[in-house]
JSON list of C-alpha atoms in Angstrom, two decimals:
[
{"chain": "U", "resi": 37, "resn": "ASN", "atom": "CA", "xyz": [-43.31, -170.20, -23.25]},
{"chain": "U", "resi": 38, "resn": "ASN", "atom": "CA", "xyz": [-44.25, -166.58, -22.43]},
{"chain": "U", "resi": 39, "resn": "GLY", "atom": "CA", "xyz": [-45.32, -167.50, -18.90]},
{"chain": "U", "resi": 40, "resn": "ILE", "atom": "CA", "xyz": [-47.76, -170.19, -20.01]},
{"chain": "U", "resi": 41, "resn": "THR", "atom": "CA", "xyz": [-47.23, -173.28, -17.87]},
{"chain": "U", "resi": 42, "resn": "GLU", "atom": "CA", "xyz": [-50.42, -175.19, -18.58]},
{"chain": "U", "resi": 43, "resn": "PHE", "atom": "CA", "xyz": [-49.42, -177.09, -21.71]},
{"chain": "U", "resi": 44, "resn": "GLU", "atom": "CA", "xyz": [-50.31, -180.73, -21.16]},
{"chain": "U", "resi": 45, "resn": "ASP", "atom": "CA", "xyz": [-49.37, -182.18, -24.53]},
{"chain": "U", "resi": 46, "resn": "ILE", "atom": "CA", "xyz": [-47.42, -180.95, -27.51]},
{"chain": "U", "resi": 47, "resn": "VAL", "atom": "CA", "xyz": [-47.76, -182.89, -30.75]},
{"chain": "U", "resi": 48, "resn": "GLY", "atom": "CA", "xyz": [-45.06, -182.59, -33.38]},
{"chain": "U", "resi": 49, "resn": "ALA", "atom": "CA", "xyz": [-43.24, -184.64, -35.95]},
{"chain": "U", "resi": 50, "resn": "GLU", "atom": "CA", "xyz": [-43.35, -188.36, -35.29]},
{"chain": "U", "resi": 51, "resn": "LYS", "atom": "CA", "xyz": [-44.00, -191.60, -37.13]},
{"chain": "U", "resi": 52, "resn": "GLU", "atom": "CA", "xyz": [-47.77, -191.07, -37.47]},
{"chain": "U", "resi": 53, "resn": "LYS", "atom": "CA", "xyz": [-48.32, -189.12, -40.69]},
{"chain": "U", "resi": 54, "resn": "SER", "atom": "CA", "xyz": [-51.97, -188.18, -40.14]},
{"chain": "U", "resi": 55, "resn": "LYS", "atom": "CA", "xyz": [-52.23, -184.89, -38.26]},
{"chain": "U", "resi": 56, "resn": "VAL", "atom": "CA", "xyz": [-55.89, -185.66, -37.45]},
{"chain": "U", "resi": 57, "resn": "LYS", "atom": "CA", "xyz": [-54.86, -188.94, -35.78]},
{"chain": "U", "resi": 58, "resn": "LYS", "atom": "CA", "xyz": [-52.07, -187.20, -33.83]},
{"chain": "U", "resi": 59, "resn": "ILE", "atom": "CA", "xyz": [-54.47, -184.57, -32.54]},
{"chain": "U", "resi": 60, "resn": "ARG", "atom": "CA", "xyz": [-57.13, -187.13, -31.62]},
{"chain": "U", "resi": 61, "resn": "ARG", "atom": "CA", "xyz": [-54.56, -189.20, -29.76]},
{"chain": "U", "resi": 62, "resn": "ALA", "atom": "CA", "xyz": [-53.42, -186.16, -27.77]},
{"chain": "U", "resi": 63, "resn": "MET", "atom": "CA", "xyz": [-57.04, -185.24, -27.01]},
{"chain": "U", "resi": 64, "resn": "LYS", "atom": "CA", "xyz": [-57.91, -188.64, -25.54]},
{"chain": "U", "resi": 65, "resn": "SER", "atom": "CA", "xyz": [-56.65, -187.45, -22.17]},
{"chain": "U", "resi": 66, "resn": "TYR", "atom": "CA", "xyz": [-58.33, -184.03, -22.22]},
{"chain": "U", "resi": 67, "resn": "PRO", "atom": "CA", "xyz": [-61.88, -182.78, -22.70]},
{"chain": "U", "resi": 68, "resn": "SER", "atom": "CA", "xyz": [-62.50, -181.24, -26.12]},
{"chain": "U", "resi": 69, "resn": "ASP", "atom": "CA", "xyz": [-63.70, -177.99, -24.56]},
{"chain": "U", "resi": 70, "resn": "ILE", "atom": "CA", "xyz": [-60.18, -177.31, -23.26]},
{"chain": "U", "resi": 71, "resn": "SER", "atom": "CA", "xyz": [-58.22, -178.71, -26.21]},
{"chain": "U", "resi": 72, "resn": "TYR", "atom": "CA", "xyz": [-56.75, -176.13, -28.59]},
{"chain": "U", "resi": 73, "resn": "TYR", "atom": "CA", "xyz": [-54.63, -176.65, -31.66]},
{"chain": "U", "resi": 74, "resn": "ILE", "atom": "CA", "xyz": [-52.27, -173.80, -32.49]},
{"chain": "U", "resi": 75, "resn": "GLY", "atom": "CA", "xyz": [-51.18, -173.69, -36.11]},
{"chain": "U", "resi": 76, "resn": "ASP", "atom": "CA", "xyz": [-49.98, -171.42, -38.87]},
{"chain": "U", "resi": 77, "resn": "THR", "atom": "CA", "xyz": [-51.67, -172.85, -41.98]},
{"chain": "U", "resi": 78, "resn": "ALA", "atom": "CA", "xyz": [-55.21, -173.18, -43.27]},
{"chain": "U", "resi": 79, "resn": "GLY", "atom": "CA", "xyz": [-54.60, -176.93, -43.45]},
{"chain": "U", "resi": 80, "resn": "ASP", "atom": "CA", "xyz": [-53.77, -176.98, -39.74]},
{"chain": "U", "resi": 81, "resn": "MET", "atom": "CA", "xyz": [-57.13, -175.36, -38.99]},
{"chain": "U", "resi": 82, "resn": "ILE", "atom": "CA", "xyz": [-59.06, -177.80, -41.17]},
{"chain": "U", "resi": 83, "resn": "GLU", "atom": "CA", "xyz": [-57.35, -180.88, -39.72]},
{"chain": "U", "resi": 84, "resn": "ALA", "atom": "CA", "xyz": [-57.65, -179.72, -36.12]},
{"chain": "U", "resi": 85, "resn": "ARG", "atom": "CA", "xyz": [-61.34, -178.97, -36.57]},
{"chain": "U", "resi": 86, "resn": "GLU", "atom": "CA", "xyz": [-61.82, -182.43, -38.13]},
{"chain": "U", "resi": 87, "resn": "ALA", "atom": "CA", "xyz": [-60.14, -183.92, -35.05]},
{"chain": "U", "resi": 88, "resn": "GLY", "atom": "CA", "xyz": [-62.50, -182.01, -32.76]},
{"chain": "U", "resi": 89, "resn": "ALA", "atom": "CA", "xyz": [-60.09, -179.42, -31.36]},
{"chain": "U", "resi": 90, "resn": "LYS", "atom": "CA", "xyz": [-60.70, -175.70, -31.10]},
{"chain": "U", "resi": 91, "resn": "THR", "atom": "CA", "xyz": [-58.38, -173.83, -33.43]},
{"chain": "U", "resi": 92, "resn": "ILE", "atom": "CA", "xyz": [-56.01, -170.93, -32.89]},
{"chain": "U", "resi": 93, "resn": "ALA", "atom": "CA", "xyz": [-54.32, -169.55, -35.99]},
{"chain": "U", "resi": 94, "resn": "VAL", "atom": "CA", "xyz": [-51.11, -167.56, -35.61]},
{"chain": "U", "resi": 95, "resn": "SER", "atom": "CA", "xyz": [-50.45, -165.02, -38.36]},
{"chain": "U", "resi": 96, "resn": "TRP", "atom": "CA", "xyz": [-46.67, -164.75, -37.92]},
{"chain": "U", "resi": 97, "resn": "GLY", "atom": "CA", "xyz": [-45.98, -168.23, -39.26]},
{"chain": "U", "resi": 98, "resn": "TYR", "atom": "CA", "xyz": [-46.17, -169.87, -42.67]},
{"chain": "U", "resi": 99, "resn": "GLN", "atom": "CA", "xyz": [-49.39, -168.32, -44.06]},
{"chain": "U", "resi": 100, "resn": "SER", "atom": "CA", "xyz": [-50.80, -164.80, -43.93]},
{"chain": "U", "resi": 101, "resn": "ALA", "atom": "CA", "xyz": [-53.65, -163.69, -41.68]},
{"chain": "U", "resi": 102, "resn": "GLU", "atom": "CA", "xyz": [-55.83, -163.22, -44.78]},
{"chain": "U", "resi": 103, "resn": "ARG", "atom": "CA", "xyz": [-55.29, -166.83, -45.85]},
{"chain": "U", "resi": 104, "resn": "LEU", "atom": "CA", "xyz": [-55.85, -168.11, -42.31]},
{"chain": "U", "resi": 105, "resn": "LYS", "atom": "CA", "xyz": [-59.15, -166.19, -41.98]},
{"chain": "U", "resi": 106, "resn": "LYS", "atom": "CA", "xyz": [-60.51, -168.15, -44.95]},
{"chain": "U", "resi": 107, "resn": "ALA", "atom": "CA", "xyz": [-60.04, -171.37, -42.95]},
{"chain": "U", "resi": 108, "resn": "ASP", "atom": "CA", "xyz": [-62.37, -169.93, -40.27]},
{"chain": "U", "resi": 109, "resn": "PRO", "atom": "CA", "xyz": [-60.28, -170.58, -37.13]},
{"chain": "U", "resi": 110, "resn": "ASP", "atom": "CA", "xyz": [-61.93, -170.18, -33.74]},
{"chain": "U", "resi": 111, "resn": "TYR", "atom": "CA", "xyz": [-59.31, -167.55, -32.96]},
{"chain": "U", "resi": 112, "resn": "LEU", "atom": "CA", "xyz": [-56.75, -165.64, -35.02]},
{"chain": "U", "resi": 113, "resn": "VAL", "atom": "CA", "xyz": [-53.87, -163.97, -33.18]},
{"chain": "U", "resi": 114, "resn": "ASN", "atom": "CA", "xyz": [-51.24, -161.63, -34.56]},
{"chain": "U", "resi": 115, "resn": "SER", "atom": "CA", "xyz": [-48.46, -161.78, -31.97]},
{"chain": "U", "resi": 116, "resn": "PRO", "atom": "CA", "xyz": [-47.05, -164.10, -29.32]},
{"chain": "U", "resi": 117, "resn": "GLU", "atom": "CA", "xyz": [-48.31, -161.66, -26.68]},
{"chain": "U", "resi": 118, "resn": "GLU", "atom": "CA", "xyz": [-51.83, -161.86, -28.10]},
{"chain": "U", "resi": 119, "resn": "LEU", "atom": "CA", "xyz": [-51.60, -165.66, -28.05]},
{"chain": "U", "resi": 120, "resn": "THR", "atom": "CA", "xyz": [-50.47, -165.60, -24.41]},
{"chain": "U", "resi": 121, "resn": "ALA", "atom": "CA", "xyz": [-53.37, -163.32, -23.45]},
{"chain": "U", "resi": 122, "resn": "LEU", "atom": "CA", "xyz": [-55.85, -165.54, -25.29]},
{"chain": "U", "resi": 123, "resn": "LEU", "atom": "CA", "xyz": [-54.57, -168.74, -23.67]},
{"chain": "U", "resi": 124, "resn": "CYS", "atom": "CA", "xyz": [-54.70, -167.12, -20.24]},
{"chain": "U", "resi": 125, "resn": "SER", "atom": "CA", "xyz": [-58.29, -165.97, -20.84]},
{"chain": "U", "resi": 126, "resn": "VAL", "atom": "CA", "xyz": [-59.60, -169.30, -22.13]},
{"chain": "U", "resi": 127, "resn": "SER", "atom": "CA", "xyz": [-57.86, -171.30, -19.41]},
{"chain": "U", "resi": 128, "resn": "ALA", "atom": "CA", "xyz": [-58.91, -169.07, -16.52]},
{"chain": "U", "resi": 129, "resn": "PRO", "atom": "CA", "xyz": [-60.92, -170.99, -13.93]},
{"chain": "U", "resi": 130, "resn": "THR", "atom": "CA", "xyz": [-64.63, -170.26, -13.90]},
{"chain": "U", "resi": 131, "resn": "GLU", "atom": "CA", "xyz": [-66.63, -170.07, -10.72]}
]
């Protein structure tokens, strides 16, 4: 987990086939301004945005950074370390 301990919900394979419904169900317990969906396909970004989550695309997964950019994610990261830094910065308490 690269030192990140603030994950509240992780949604993966289960009986529900609709990714949008899975994301919305997970977000019921958390405000949308702190809900992020991390994915590695353009489809992930589209479905997460439809569900109301902020999107983080990771370029070391299934699709290339170029393809992911076309899906207009809120954030695009190119390494696990960059993802860790981003998550730490967006989850830092504000005063």
